[in-house]
Every structure is written in C-alpha cells, then in structure tokens.
Coordinates of C-alpha atoms in Angstrom, one line a residue:
Chain A
M1 CA 108.3 118.5 120.2
K2 CA 109.1 114.9 120.1
K3 CA 106.6 113.9 123.0
S4 CA 103.9 115.8 121.2
L5 CA 104.3 114.4 117.8
R6 CA 104.3 110.9 119.6
T7 CA 101.4 111.7 121.6
S8 CA 99.3 112.9 118.1
L9 CA 100.0 109.4 116.6
A10 CA 99.0 107.8 119.4
A11 CA 95.8 109.5 119.4
L12 CA 95.3 109.2 115.4
A13 CA 95.9 105.6 116.1
A14 CA 93.4 105.9 119.1
L15 CA 90.9 108.0 116.7
A16 CA 91.3 105.0 114.2
A17 CA 90.4 102.5 116.4
A18 CA 87.6 104.2 117.7
V19 CA 86.0 104.8 114.5
M20 CA 86.9 101.9 112.8
L21 CA 86.2 99.4 115.1
P22 CA 82.6 98.9 114.7
T23 CA 82.5 98.9 111.1
L24 CA 85.8 97.0 110.0
A25 CA 85.7 93.9 112.4
L26 CA 82.2 93.3 110.4
A27 CA 83.6 94.4 107.1
Q28 CA 85.9 92.5 107.1
T29 CA 84.4 89.2 108.2
H30 CA 82.8 87.0 105.4
A31 CA 79.3 87.0 106.8
A32 CA 79.1 90.9 106.6
H33 CA 75.1 91.5 106.5
E34 CA 74.1 94.7 105.9
H35 CA 70.9 95.4 103.6
G36 CA 71.6 97.6 101.5
K37 CA 75.3 97.0 100.7
V38 CA 76.9 94.6 99.0
A39 CA 80.8 93.5 99.0
V40 CA 82.1 93.8 96.0
D41 CA 86.1 92.5 95.1
I42 CA 87.5 92.5 92.0
A43 CA 90.9 90.9 90.9
V44 CA 93.1 92.1 87.9
E45 CA 95.3 89.8 86.2
R46 CA 96.9 89.8 82.7
E47 CA 94.1 87.4 81.1
Q48 CA 91.6 87.2 84.0
L49 CA 89.1 89.9 85.7
T50 CA 87.8 88.1 88.8
I51 CA 84.5 90.4 90.3
G52 CA 83.0 88.6 93.2
I53 CA 80.1 89.9 94.6
D54 CA 78.7 89.0 98.8
T55 CA 74.8 91.0 99.1
P56 CA 72.0 89.4 101.5
L57 CA 69.2 88.6 99.5
D58 CA 67.0 91.2 100.8
N59 CA 69.0 93.4 98.5
L60 CA 67.9 91.5 95.6
L61 CA 64.5 90.1 96.7
G62 CA 63.1 91.7 99.2
F63 CA 63.3 89.0 101.7
E64 CA 66.3 86.7 102.6
R65 CA 65.0 83.2 102.9
A66 CA 63.5 80.5 100.7
P67 CA 60.7 81.6 98.6
R68 CA 57.2 80.7 99.8
S69 CA 54.9 81.6 97.2
A70 CA 54.8 81.5 93.5
A71 CA 55.3 84.7 93.2
E72 CA 58.0 84.9 95.3
K73 CA 59.9 82.1 93.4
Q74 CA 59.5 84.0 90.2
A75 CA 61.1 86.6 91.7
A76 CA 63.7 85.0 93.0
D77 CA 64.0 82.7 89.3
A78 CA 64.1 86.8 87.8
A79 CA 67.0 87.8 90.5
V80 CA 69.4 84.9 89.5
A81 CA 69.0 85.7 85.6
R82 CA 69.5 89.0 86.0
L83 CA 72.7 88.4 88.0
R84 CA 73.6 85.7 85.3
A85 CA 73.6 88.0 82.7
A86 CA 76.1 89.5 84.1
D87 CA 77.3 91.8 80.8
G88 CA 73.7 93.8 81.5
W89 CA 74.8 95.1 85.0
L90 CA 78.8 94.6 84.5
R91 CA 80.7 97.4 82.2
I92 CA 84.4 96.9 81.8
D93 CA 86.7 99.4 79.9
P94 CA 87.0 98.3 76.3
Q95 CA 90.6 98.5 76.2
A96 CA 91.0 95.5 78.5
G97 CA 89.1 93.1 75.5
C98 CA 87.2 91.0 78.2
Q99 CA 84.6 88.4 77.1
L100 CA 82.0 87.0 80.0
Q101 CA 83.3 83.5 80.9
A102 CA 81.7 81.8 83.8
V103 CA 78.8 83.2 86.3
T104 CA 78.7 80.8 89.7
L105 CA 76.1 82.1 92.2
E106 CA 75.9 80.4 95.5
S107 CA 72.8 80.6 97.9
G108 CA 71.5 78.4 100.2
A109 CA 68.2 79.8 100.8
L110 CA 67.8 80.0 97.0
G111 CA 69.0 76.3 96.6
L112 CA 72.2 77.1 94.9
G113 CA 74.5 75.4 96.6
G114 CA 76.7 76.9 99.2
A115 CA 76.2 76.4 103.2
P116 CA 72.2 75.9 103.9
A117 CA 70.6 79.2 105.1
E118 CA 70.4 79.6 108.6
G119 CA 67.4 82.0 109.7
E120 CA 66.3 84.7 108.0
H121 CA 69.3 86.8 107.0
A122 CA 70.4 84.4 104.1
D123 CA 73.1 86.0 101.8
L124 CA 74.1 85.1 97.8
E125 CA 77.5 85.2 97.0
G126 CA 78.5 85.7 93.2
S127 CA 81.5 85.1 91.0
V128 CA 81.9 86.7 87.6
T129 CA 85.0 85.8 85.6
Y130 CA 85.9 87.7 82.2
R131 CA 88.6 86.4 80.0
C132 CA 90.5 89.4 78.8
T133 CA 93.5 90.2 76.1
D134 CA 94.7 92.7 78.7
A135 CA 92.7 93.2 82.0
T136 CA 95.5 95.4 83.1
R137 CA 94.9 97.8 80.4
A138 CA 91.0 98.5 82.2
A139 CA 91.1 101.6 83.6
W140 CA 87.5 101.5 84.9
I141 CA 84.7 98.9 85.7
D142 CA 80.9 100.1 86.0
V143 CA 79.1 98.5 88.6
G144 CA 75.3 98.5 87.9
L145 CA 73.6 96.4 91.0
A146 CA 72.0 99.4 92.6
D147 CA 70.4 99.9 88.9
A148 CA 69.5 96.4 88.6
F149 CA 68.5 96.1 91.7
K150 CA 66.6 98.9 93.8
R151 CA 67.7 97.7 97.1
V152 CA 71.3 98.3 96.6
K153 CA 72.6 101.5 98.0
V154 CA 75.9 100.6 98.5
L155 CA 78.8 98.7 96.8
Q156 CA 81.9 98.3 99.3
V157 CA 84.7 97.5 96.3
Q158 CA 88.1 96.2 97.3
V159 CA 90.5 96.2 94.5
A160 CA 93.3 94.0 93.9
G161 CA 95.5 94.5 91.0
P162 CA 98.9 95.2 89.5
Q163 CA 98.8 98.7 90.3
G164 CA 98.4 97.6 94.3
Q165 CA 95.4 97.3 96.6
A166 CA 92.4 99.9 96.9
K167 CA 89.1 100.1 98.7
Q168 CA 86.3 102.2 97.1
T169 CA 82.8 103.3 98.3
L170 CA 80.2 103.8 95.6
S171 CA 76.6 105.2 96.3
G172 CA 74.4 107.6 94.9
K173 CA 74.5 107.8 91.3
N174 CA 78.4 106.6 91.5
R175 CA 79.0 103.1 89.5
R176 CA 82.6 103.4 88.3
V177 CA 85.4 101.6 90.0
V178 CA 88.5 103.6 89.3
L179 CA 91.2 100.8 88.8
A180 CA 93.9 103.2 87.3
K181 CA 95.5 105.2 90.1
Chain B
M1 CA 104.8 151.4 81.5
T2 CA 107.9 151.6 82.5
P3 CA 107.6 155.4 84.3
L4 CA 105.0 153.9 86.3
I5 CA 106.8 150.9 87.5
T6 CA 109.1 153.1 88.5
L7 CA 106.8 155.4 90.5
A8 CA 105.2 152.3 91.8
A9 CA 108.8 150.9 93.5
R10 CA 109.4 154.2 94.5
S11 CA 106.0 154.9 96.4
A12 CA 106.2 151.4 97.9
W13 CA 109.6 152.2 99.3
N14 CA 108.3 155.3 100.9
R15 CA 105.7 152.9 102.5
R16 CA 108.3 150.0 103.0
F17 CA 107.6 149.1 106.6
T18 CA 104.1 148.7 106.0
L19 CA 104.2 146.5 103.4
M20 CA 107.0 144.5 104.6
L21 CA 104.6 143.7 107.1
T22 CA 101.8 142.8 104.2
V23 CA 104.5 140.3 102.8
A24 CA 105.7 138.6 105.8
S25 CA 102.1 137.7 106.6
I26 CA 101.4 136.8 103.2
A27 CA 104.5 134.5 103.2
L28 CA 103.6 133.0 106.4
A29 CA 100.1 132.0 104.9
T30 CA 101.9 130.6 102.0
L31 CA 104.3 128.7 104.4
L32 CA 101.6 127.3 106.2
L33 CA 99.6 126.2 103.0
M34 CA 102.1 124.7 101.1
G35 CA 104.1 123.1 104.3
I36 CA 100.5 121.4 105.3
E37 CA 100.0 120.2 101.6
R38 CA 103.8 118.8 101.6
L39 CA 103.6 117.0 104.6
R40 CA 100.5 115.8 103.8
T41 CA 101.1 114.4 100.4
D42 CA 104.3 113.0 101.9
L43 CA 103.2 111.4 105.1
R44 CA 100.9 109.2 102.2
A45 CA 103.9 108.4 100.2
N46 CA 105.5 107.1 103.4
F47 CA 102.7 105.1 104.7
S48 CA 102.2 103.7 101.1
S49 CA 105.6 102.8 100.3
A50 CA 105.9 101.0 104.0
V51 CA 104.4 97.7 102.8
S52 CA 104.2 96.4 98.9
G53 CA 104.4 93.2 97.5
T54 CA 102.6 91.6 100.6
D55 CA 98.9 90.3 99.7
L56 CA 97.7 89.8 103.3
I57 CA 98.5 90.3 106.8
V58 CA 96.7 87.9 108.8
G59 CA 96.3 88.1 112.9
A60 CA 93.8 88.1 115.4
R61 CA 90.6 89.5 114.9
T62 CA 90.3 93.5 115.5
G63 CA 90.5 96.3 113.1
S64 CA 91.6 96.5 109.9
T65 CA 93.5 99.5 110.6
Q66 CA 94.6 98.3 114.2
L67 CA 96.1 95.4 112.5
L68 CA 98.2 97.3 109.7
L69 CA 99.0 100.0 112.3
Y70 CA 101.2 97.8 114.4
S71 CA 101.9 95.3 112.1
V72 CA 103.4 97.4 109.7
F73 CA 103.9 100.7 111.5
R74 CA 105.0 99.5 115.2
I75 CA 102.1 102.1 116.5
G76 CA 99.9 100.7 119.1
A77 CA 99.5 97.0 120.2
A78 CA 98.3 93.7 119.3
T79 CA 94.9 92.6 121.0
N80 CA 95.7 89.1 121.0
N81 CA 98.1 86.8 119.5
M82 CA 98.4 84.1 116.8
G83 CA 98.7 80.7 117.4
W84 CA 101.7 78.9 115.5
A85 CA 99.2 76.2 114.3
S86 CA 97.2 78.5 112.5
V87 CA 100.5 79.9 110.6
Q88 CA 101.2 76.5 109.9
A89 CA 97.7 75.9 108.7
L90 CA 98.1 78.9 106.4
A91 CA 101.2 78.4 105.5
A92 CA 99.5 75.1 104.2
H93 CA 96.8 76.7 102.4
R94 CA 97.2 75.6 98.2
A95 CA 97.0 79.7 97.1
V96 CA 99.6 80.5 99.7
A97 CA 103.1 80.8 98.4
W98 CA 104.9 82.4 101.5
V99 CA 104.3 83.3 105.2
V100 CA 106.7 85.4 107.4
P101 CA 106.0 85.3 111.0
I102 CA 106.3 88.5 113.0
S103 CA 106.6 89.0 116.4
L104 CA 106.8 92.4 118.6
G105 CA 106.3 93.6 122.0
D106 CA 109.8 94.1 123.2
S107 CA 112.3 97.0 122.8
H108 CA 115.4 98.3 122.4
R109 CA 116.0 102.0 124.1
G110 CA 112.8 103.0 122.5
Y111 CA 113.3 101.0 118.9
P112 CA 111.0 98.2 118.7
V113 CA 112.0 94.5 117.9
L114 CA 111.0 92.3 115.6
G115 CA 111.2 88.5 115.6
T116 CA 110.8 86.8 112.3
S117 CA 112.1 84.2 110.3
G118 CA 115.2 84.6 107.9
E119 CA 112.7 84.8 104.8
Y120 CA 111.6 87.9 105.7
F121 CA 114.8 89.5 104.2
E122 CA 114.1 87.9 101.0
R123 CA 110.1 88.4 100.8
F124 CA 109.6 91.6 102.7
R125 CA 109.1 94.7 100.1
Y126 CA 109.0 98.6 100.1
G127 CA 107.9 101.6 97.9
N128 CA 108.0 100.1 94.3
R129 CA 108.6 96.5 95.1
Q130 CA 111.9 97.1 96.4
P131 CA 113.6 94.5 98.6
L132 CA 115.3 94.9 101.6
K133 CA 119.6 95.1 101.3
L134 CA 122.1 94.9 103.7
A135 CA 124.2 97.9 103.8
E136 CA 126.9 96.0 106.2
G137 CA 127.1 92.3 107.3
R138 CA 124.9 89.4 107.2
A139 CA 121.4 88.6 108.4
F140 CA 120.9 86.5 111.6
N141 CA 121.2 82.7 111.4
Q142 CA 121.7 81.7 114.9
L143 CA 120.5 82.8 118.2
F144 CA 121.2 86.2 119.9
E145 CA 122.1 87.6 116.6
A146 CA 120.2 91.1 115.5
V147 CA 120.2 93.3 112.1
L148 CA 119.3 97.0 112.6
G149 CA 117.6 99.1 110.8
A150 CA 119.5 101.8 109.4
D151 CA 118.4 104.8 111.9
V152 CA 118.9 102.1 115.0
A153 CA 122.4 102.4 113.9
E154 CA 122.6 105.8 113.0
Q155 CA 121.1 107.3 115.8
L156 CA 122.7 104.4 118.6
G157 CA 126.4 104.8 116.5
Y158 CA 126.0 100.5 116.5
K159 CA 128.7 98.7 114.7
L160 CA 128.8 94.9 113.6
G161 CA 129.7 92.7 116.3
Q162 CA 128.7 95.1 119.1
R163 CA 126.8 94.0 121.8
L164 CA 123.4 95.1 123.0
T165 CA 120.6 93.9 125.8
L166 CA 117.0 93.9 124.7
A167 CA 114.2 95.2 126.9
H168 CA 111.2 93.3 128.0
G169 CA 108.1 95.3 126.9
S170 CA 107.8 98.9 125.0
G171 CA 106.9 101.3 128.1
E172 CA 108.3 103.5 130.6
L173 CA 109.3 100.9 132.9
V174 CA 110.9 97.9 131.4
A175 CA 112.9 95.4 132.5
E176 CA 116.1 94.3 130.7
H177 CA 117.2 90.8 129.0
A178 CA 120.6 91.5 130.9
D179 CA 121.4 88.0 131.0
K180 CA 120.9 87.2 127.2
P181 CA 123.2 89.9 124.9
F182 CA 122.6 90.2 121.1
V183 CA 125.8 90.7 118.7
V184 CA 125.1 93.0 115.8
T185 CA 125.3 91.0 112.6
G186 CA 124.0 92.9 109.9
I187 CA 122.7 96.6 109.7
L188 CA 120.4 97.0 106.6
A189 CA 120.4 99.7 104.0
R190 CA 117.8 103.2 104.5
T191 CA 114.5 102.5 103.1
G192 CA 112.3 105.9 104.9
T193 CA 109.6 103.1 106.2
P194 CA 109.4 101.8 109.7
V195 CA 112.2 98.9 108.9
D196 CA 114.9 101.5 109.5
R197 CA 113.6 102.1 113.2
T198 CA 113.2 98.1 114.0
V199 CA 115.8 95.9 115.6
H200 CA 115.0 92.3 114.0
I201 CA 116.1 89.5 115.6
S202 CA 114.7 85.6 114.7
L203 CA 111.4 84.0 116.2
E204 CA 113.9 81.7 118.1
S205 CA 115.6 84.3 119.8
M206 CA 112.7 86.1 120.7
E207 CA 111.1 83.0 122.4
A208 CA 114.7 82.3 123.9
L209 CA 114.2 85.6 125.9
H210 CA 111.4 84.4 127.5
V211 CA 111.7 81.4 128.1
D212 CA 112.5 82.0 131.8
W213 CA 109.8 84.6 132.0
V214 CA 106.7 84.3 133.9
G215 CA 104.0 87.3 134.0
G216 CA 106.3 89.5 132.4
V217 CA 109.2 89.3 135.1
Q218 CA 112.1 86.5 135.4
M219 CA 111.7 83.7 137.4
P220 CA 114.2 84.1 140.3
G221 CA 116.6 80.9 139.9
R222 CA 114.9 79.6 136.8
A223 CA 117.5 81.5 134.6
L224 CA 118.7 79.6 131.8
T225 CA 122.3 80.2 130.2
P226 CA 122.4 80.4 126.2
D227 CA 124.3 77.2 125.8
Q228 CA 121.2 75.6 127.7
L229 CA 118.7 77.4 125.5
R230 CA 120.4 76.3 122.5
E231 CA 119.6 72.6 123.3
M232 CA 115.8 73.6 123.7
N233 CA 113.2 73.6 121.3
L234 CA 112.1 77.0 120.5
Q235 CA 109.6 77.2 118.2
P236 CA 107.4 79.8 119.3
K237 CA 104.0 79.2 120.3
A238 CA 102.2 82.2 119.4
V239 CA 103.3 85.2 117.0
T240 CA 101.8 88.9 116.6
A241 CA 100.8 88.5 112.9
A242 CA 102.0 86.9 109.4
L243 CA 102.7 88.4 106.2
V244 CA 101.5 86.4 103.3
G245 CA 102.3 86.2 99.6
L246 CA 100.1 84.3 97.4
K247 CA 100.9 82.3 94.4
S248 CA 97.7 84.2 92.5
R249 CA 96.2 87.5 92.7
P250 CA 92.9 86.4 92.4
A251 CA 93.1 83.8 95.4
V252 CA 93.3 86.9 97.7
F253 CA 89.9 87.2 98.4
S254 CA 89.2 83.5 98.9
V255 CA 92.0 83.4 101.2
Q256 CA 90.7 86.2 103.0
R257 CA 87.3 84.5 103.5
W258 CA 89.6 81.3 104.4
V259 CA 90.9 83.4 107.4
A260 CA 87.8 84.7 108.5
D261 CA 85.6 81.4 109.0
Y262 CA 89.0 79.5 110.1
R263 CA 87.2 77.6 113.2
A264 CA 90.7 76.8 115.6
E265 CA 90.7 80.3 116.5
P266 CA 89.4 84.0 115.5
L267 CA 91.6 85.6 113.1
M268 CA 91.6 88.3 110.2
A269 CA 93.3 88.7 106.9
I270 CA 93.5 92.4 105.7
L271 CA 94.8 93.4 102.0
P272 CA 97.3 96.3 103.2
G273 CA 96.0 98.8 100.4
V274 CA 92.7 98.3 101.3
A275 CA 93.3 99.2 105.3
L276 CA 95.5 101.8 104.0
D277 CA 92.4 103.4 102.4
E278 CA 90.4 102.9 105.2
L279 CA 93.1 104.7 107.3
W280 CA 92.7 107.7 105.2
E281 CA 89.2 107.9 105.1
V282 CA 89.6 108.8 108.9
V283 CA 92.8 110.8 108.8
G284 CA 90.9 112.8 105.8
V285 CA 88.6 114.5 108.4
G286 CA 91.7 115.8 110.2
E287 CA 93.7 116.7 107.0
K288 CA 91.3 118.7 105.8
A289 CA 90.4 120.8 109.0
L290 CA 94.0 121.4 109.1
L291 CA 93.9 122.8 105.4
A292 CA 90.7 124.8 106.2
M293 CA 92.6 126.1 109.3
S294 CA 95.5 127.1 106.6
V295 CA 93.3 129.0 104.3
M296 CA 91.8 130.7 107.1
V297 CA 95.0 132.1 108.1
G298 CA 95.6 132.9 104.0
V299 CA 92.3 135.0 104.1
V300 CA 93.1 136.6 107.3
S301 CA 96.4 138.0 105.6
L302 CA 95.0 138.7 102.4
A303 CA 92.5 140.8 104.8
G304 CA 95.4 142.8 106.3
L305 CA 96.7 143.2 102.8
V306 CA 93.4 144.9 101.9
S307 CA 92.9 146.6 105.1
V308 CA 96.7 148.3 105.0
V309 CA 96.3 149.7 101.3
L310 CA 92.8 150.9 102.2
A311 CA 94.2 152.5 105.6
G312 CA 97.1 153.6 102.9
L313 CA 94.9 155.4 100.6
N314 CA 93.4 158.2 102.7
E315 CA 97.0 159.6 103.4
R316 CA 97.6 158.5 99.6
R317 CA 95.1 160.7 98.0
R318 CA 97.0 163.9 97.6
E319 CA 99.6 161.6 96.3
L320 CA 97.4 160.1 93.7
A321 CA 96.2 163.5 93.1
V322 CA 99.3 165.3 92.3
L323 CA 99.8 162.6 89.5
R324 CA 96.6 163.2 88.3
A325 CA 97.5 166.8 87.9
V326 CA 100.8 166.0 85.8
G327 CA 98.9 164.2 83.3
A328 CA 98.2 161.1 84.7
G329 CA 94.5 159.3 83.6
P330 CA 92.6 157.4 86.5
R331 CA 93.6 154.2 84.5
H332 CA 97.2 155.1 85.2
V333 CA 96.3 155.3 89.0
L334 CA 94.1 151.8 88.7
A335 CA 96.7 150.2 87.0
L336 CA 99.6 151.6 89.6
L337 CA 97.9 150.6 92.6
A338 CA 97.0 146.7 90.8
L339 CA 100.7 146.7 90.2
E340 CA 101.7 147.0 93.8
G341 CA 99.1 144.9 94.9
A342 CA 100.4 142.3 92.3
L343 CA 103.9 142.5 93.1
V344 CA 103.1 142.6 97.2
T345 CA 101.3 139.4 96.9
L346 CA 104.1 137.5 94.8
A347 CA 106.8 138.6 97.0
G348 CA 104.9 137.3 99.8
A349 CA 104.1 134.2 98.0
L350 CA 107.6 133.6 96.7
L351 CA 109.1 134.4 100.1
G352 CA 106.6 131.5 101.7
L353 CA 107.6 129.3 98.7
L354 CA 111.0 129.7 99.7
L355 CA 110.7 129.2 103.8
A356 CA 108.3 126.0 102.8
L357 CA 111.6 124.6 100.3
G358 CA 114.4 126.1 103.3
G359 CA 112.0 124.5 106.1
A360 CA 111.5 121.1 104.9
A361 CA 115.5 120.9 103.6
A362 CA 116.6 122.0 107.3
L363 CA 114.1 119.9 109.0
G364 CA 114.1 116.6 106.8
P365 CA 116.8 115.0 108.5
W366 CA 115.9 115.7 111.8
L367 CA 111.9 114.1 111.0
Q368 CA 113.5 111.1 109.1
S369 CA 116.0 110.3 112.3
R370 CA 113.4 111.2 114.9
H371 CA 110.1 110.3 113.4
G372 CA 111.1 108.2 110.2
L373 CA 109.0 110.6 108.1
V374 CA 110.8 111.1 104.9
I375 CA 110.4 115.5 103.9
G376 CA 110.5 115.5 99.8
W377 CA 112.4 119.2 99.9
G378 CA 112.4 119.4 95.9
M379 CA 110.1 120.9 93.5
P380 CA 106.7 121.9 94.7
S381 CA 104.1 119.2 93.3
T382 CA 101.3 120.4 90.9
A383 CA 98.9 120.6 94.0
Q384 CA 101.2 123.1 95.7
W385 CA 101.6 125.2 92.3
M386 CA 97.9 125.3 92.6
L387 CA 97.9 126.8 96.0
F388 CA 100.6 129.2 95.2
A389 CA 98.7 130.3 92.4
A390 CA 95.4 130.4 94.2
V391 CA 97.2 132.7 96.8
V392 CA 98.5 134.8 94.3
A393 CA 95.2 135.5 92.4
T394 CA 93.7 135.7 95.5
G395 CA 96.1 138.5 96.7
W396 CA 96.0 140.1 93.8
L397 CA 91.8 140.1 93.2
A398 CA 91.7 141.3 97.2
S399 CA 94.5 144.5 95.6
L400 CA 92.1 145.1 93.6
L401 CA 89.6 146.4 95.8
P402 CA 91.2 149.6 97.3
A403 CA 92.9 149.8 94.0
L404 CA 88.5 150.3 92.7
R405 CA 88.3 153.0 95.5
A406 CA 91.4 155.1 94.7
Y407 CA 90.2 155.0 91.1
R408 CA 86.8 156.3 91.8
L409 CA 88.4 158.8 94.3
S410 CA 91.1 159.8 91.9
L411 CA 88.1 161.4 89.9
V412 CA 86.5 163.4 92.1
D413 CA 89.4 164.5 94.1
G414 CA 91.3 167.5 93.1
L415 CA 94.2 168.9 94.6
S416 CA 92.5 170.0 97.9
P417 CA 91.4 166.5 99.2
R418 CA 88.6 166.8 101.9
I419 CA 91.0 165.4 104.4

C-alpha cells in the first residue's frame, strides 16, 4: 500500500512535469511571447494597487515592430492612448476606493523606452498604479483588455495579495479577476 | 400516518435481507463519494498550508511545479543546482528582505535531509503564517548537529542527544556518511507539513559531509576527521533552491523578472501560491475522474435499489392488494412505497457517512505518520453535506419509480392478481 501510494505520488509528479514543463518554463520567463495572450500581474497592498501587463505588440497593433507608415503610426498612437486611459479598460471594486495614479508603458519598438526592439517580435510592458483608501477590500478587478484590443484572447493573471498568491486564467467573456478567496 | 409507518416497517422487516444489501450498497456509494471529497479537500489544504509567508522560491530553471514539488514537498529532484554567488546576488537585491537557501539530496532512513541556514527556523512559515516551534532542545549552531521533524523523531524513536548517520542520496542503494555522525539537538513541534518528515542540518554540515567525496563515493585515504573539517571553509558552492521574503509585496513581480533575466546562470523564481494553483490545474483532471467514478458507483447502487424494489413488487402484489381490500387507497400504497424508499436510502446514506467519519478517524494517524497527510475527521464540510443530500434525494427519486408502478398496479389488481 505504502509503495503504491509513493508510486502514485511519483507518477503525479511526473505527470505534472510532463504537462507543465513546456508551458510553464515559458510562462515564467520574462520574454514569454505568445500571440493572443497577455501576462497580467496584480499586487495588492493596503494603499496601493499595481497592475502590470506584458504583451506581444501584435495583440495591440496587429504587427510587432516599429510602425513604418503613417497609418501604422496612427494605430500605435491610438493603442498607446487607449492603454494610458487605464480607467477605460480597468474597473476595480468600488469598495477599495481607488484612484488612478500613474501609467507607465515601455516598448522599444514604439519608442517608449525599455529594451530596443530585436527582430520582428516586439513586446510592450506596462504598469498601472492606483492609490486606494483600502485596496485590501477590493473583491474583484475587471480587466477589459480583450474588449479594448480584439486580438487579445487570454489573460494569464498572477495575484499577490494579503490573502496569498493565486493564478487565474481569463478567456472568452470572462473579464473578472477574483481577489477574495 | 402512524399505522402506515408501522406497516412499512413490518413489511420491510419481512424483506430485511434484500433491503440490508441495498442499504449496504448505498452506504458504500456514499462512503466513496464522501471519502473522495474529504481526501480531495484535505489534500489541498495540506499542500496549501505547507508554505506561507514566502514571496518567491528561486531555483535552477525548470518547470514551476517541479521547483515547488521538490523544494517544498521533497517530491522529485532538482535538475540543476543554483550557484552560491547567485544566492548572494539575490540577497543583495534592494527589494529582498531575507533569503533562506536550502540544499537537498541526502536522506536518513528514508526521510529527506535538508541543509539550510539557521534563519530557516525564524523565517519559514506554514499554515496561516505560523512559525516553526521547537518542541524540545534548540536549533543547530555548529557542525554535525541535526534538528528533527516531529514524525522523524516519533517514528524512529529519537531523543535529544542521540547520534545518527546520514546517507548519501535517497535511492535504494545509498552509501552512509558513517564517519561523520550527527547529534540531535532539537525536535520541532508538529506542523502537519513536509517539515515533520525532514531532518534539518546546517549548510556547512551538508558541505562537510561531501568535502571528501567525489562522484558519489568517498575518496579512499582522503577521509577528513570532524576536527579537520571544523578548520575548513565550508561555505557551500551551490544550493538546491532559495526561499525569498521581500520588503514589499508589489516588488514580487519585478524581482521575479529580475531572476528570469539573471545573466550569470539560468534561474527562475516562482510565486508558491501561483505554482500551487498550476499544480491543481493538472491534479484537478484526476480528481474529476475519481469523482466521476464514485458518482458511477452511486448510480449503480441506486439502480440496484430500483431493481430490488421492482423485483420484489411482483411478490408484493398480493400484499398490496390485501391492503387495498382493507381500505387503503392507491395514494396510501404510493406513500407506503415512497416512505420505504426514503428510509432505505437515508439509512444507507447515514451508514456511509458514519463509515466515512469512522474511516477518517481510524486511518488518520496512519496516513499522517506514513505519508504526512493530515485528514480531518470532524463534521462534514458543506460540499460533503451537499453530496449526502444529493445521494438521499436521488435515492428517494429512484425509489419512486417502482412506487409509481405499484400505484398503477394496485388500481388494476384485484385480490387474485395474474402472477
């Protein structure tokens, strides 16, 4: 019995290894680049809520290099403006009393600082900071990136909050990150 | 209504053997459903409580689940080590509050040995951020001292001051570090986590064990005495992983990226809670399969209940006809059979519940000592009550099927049914 339980545990570990290795090794590195997918990191502290995003530029623009034509430049400017207006695609539980404080965007290809674009697979990283009366009271955050940018299909969300850490995957019509366990 | 219950009871007593078998099969189905649900929730609670208060776990680049499994649960093995220079670089990061390096690989009579720093006993948290407590003695503070987890001490009958030797590796064929015995200086209070099944020694002791070993064997003629070792620089060159605490929570993602981009060697940092959720995504498939199997067992048991009642119905047509003759209406017959079905299902489900609770209480200590799995045997959870209610409701509905047939038959049957 003992041996069979041990064997089961080992099999479980092996299964986990086999299934998770290809995806997670990528998911955990900085440069994970998968079209349609956006990595969203949410950190909750009492007076501050930080939402980080890391996305291939393709999700926002349909191309992922520096814009070449006037039309591409216009599209890039519009996407950046939409991201900067974070209240348009982020909605936080009013219980927390949060006010948008700062939005920083980095993308070498778009001339927004950060590492210079290498090849044809440029990314954009962003960080949105909110000042809150008590962010720990927020039970949810709606991340509407898939509404703002039609090419966004899946959000891989990591949450670090007072109730611990969690992972959520949002796809389809689901926009809500649940913070309260 | 009372005469009806008396009648139902007497009629059931008359067919007690068949009904007892039905009750037993419903009880087993309930036991299976409740048992799997309890194991599932308790296993999750056990895993979730194994580490808390650690913001990141850093190790050689691999899958996040693997890193979590071997660094926290001692399941599987590391593919690579992490250089000591990287540990120091991590500790020097401005957002990092503390770093507790851990080194695995050796064992003692099947229990894993963990090399770590003295800070481990202050920083490590489990459950709801509970710190480790020493039940007896003190933490190690020099070479060749060991602090035992509660299960190790209890199962092997070790006391403070006892000497033990560690084994190189953890497989079936292990070589003993017999020339360097350790002395037990402390025994930790029970935590219900893998800590209970671990022998803790200092990183320097771990290094000292392997100084005169090359390629997994001790070099002949190169054996060093403990006194010679005390004179040496025993700073480890590499460790298995490092537990990291940060000064502020929002830094967790930037430090994670910093580690992923670390140039000197390929490393990764995981958020333990996130890695655990990823583990559940994989395990969840197996859990669903188990639950589906026990639901199937439930369905088979209820099908048995229906067939037993249906098969008995032909024999009971005379009984029911007599009841009709003495003035019982078809509704009474329907009520009689529905009541019997409800009682049989309820008795089976209650028996199953008691078996599940008793089983958890009886097997709990064995599961904890052998496998470190803490099974609660208190009141059933909401999910368990819901399963219980589902069994009772489905069983009762299933028993209505033959009751409806009996109701129809009792309308057309006379005192001389065509059997």
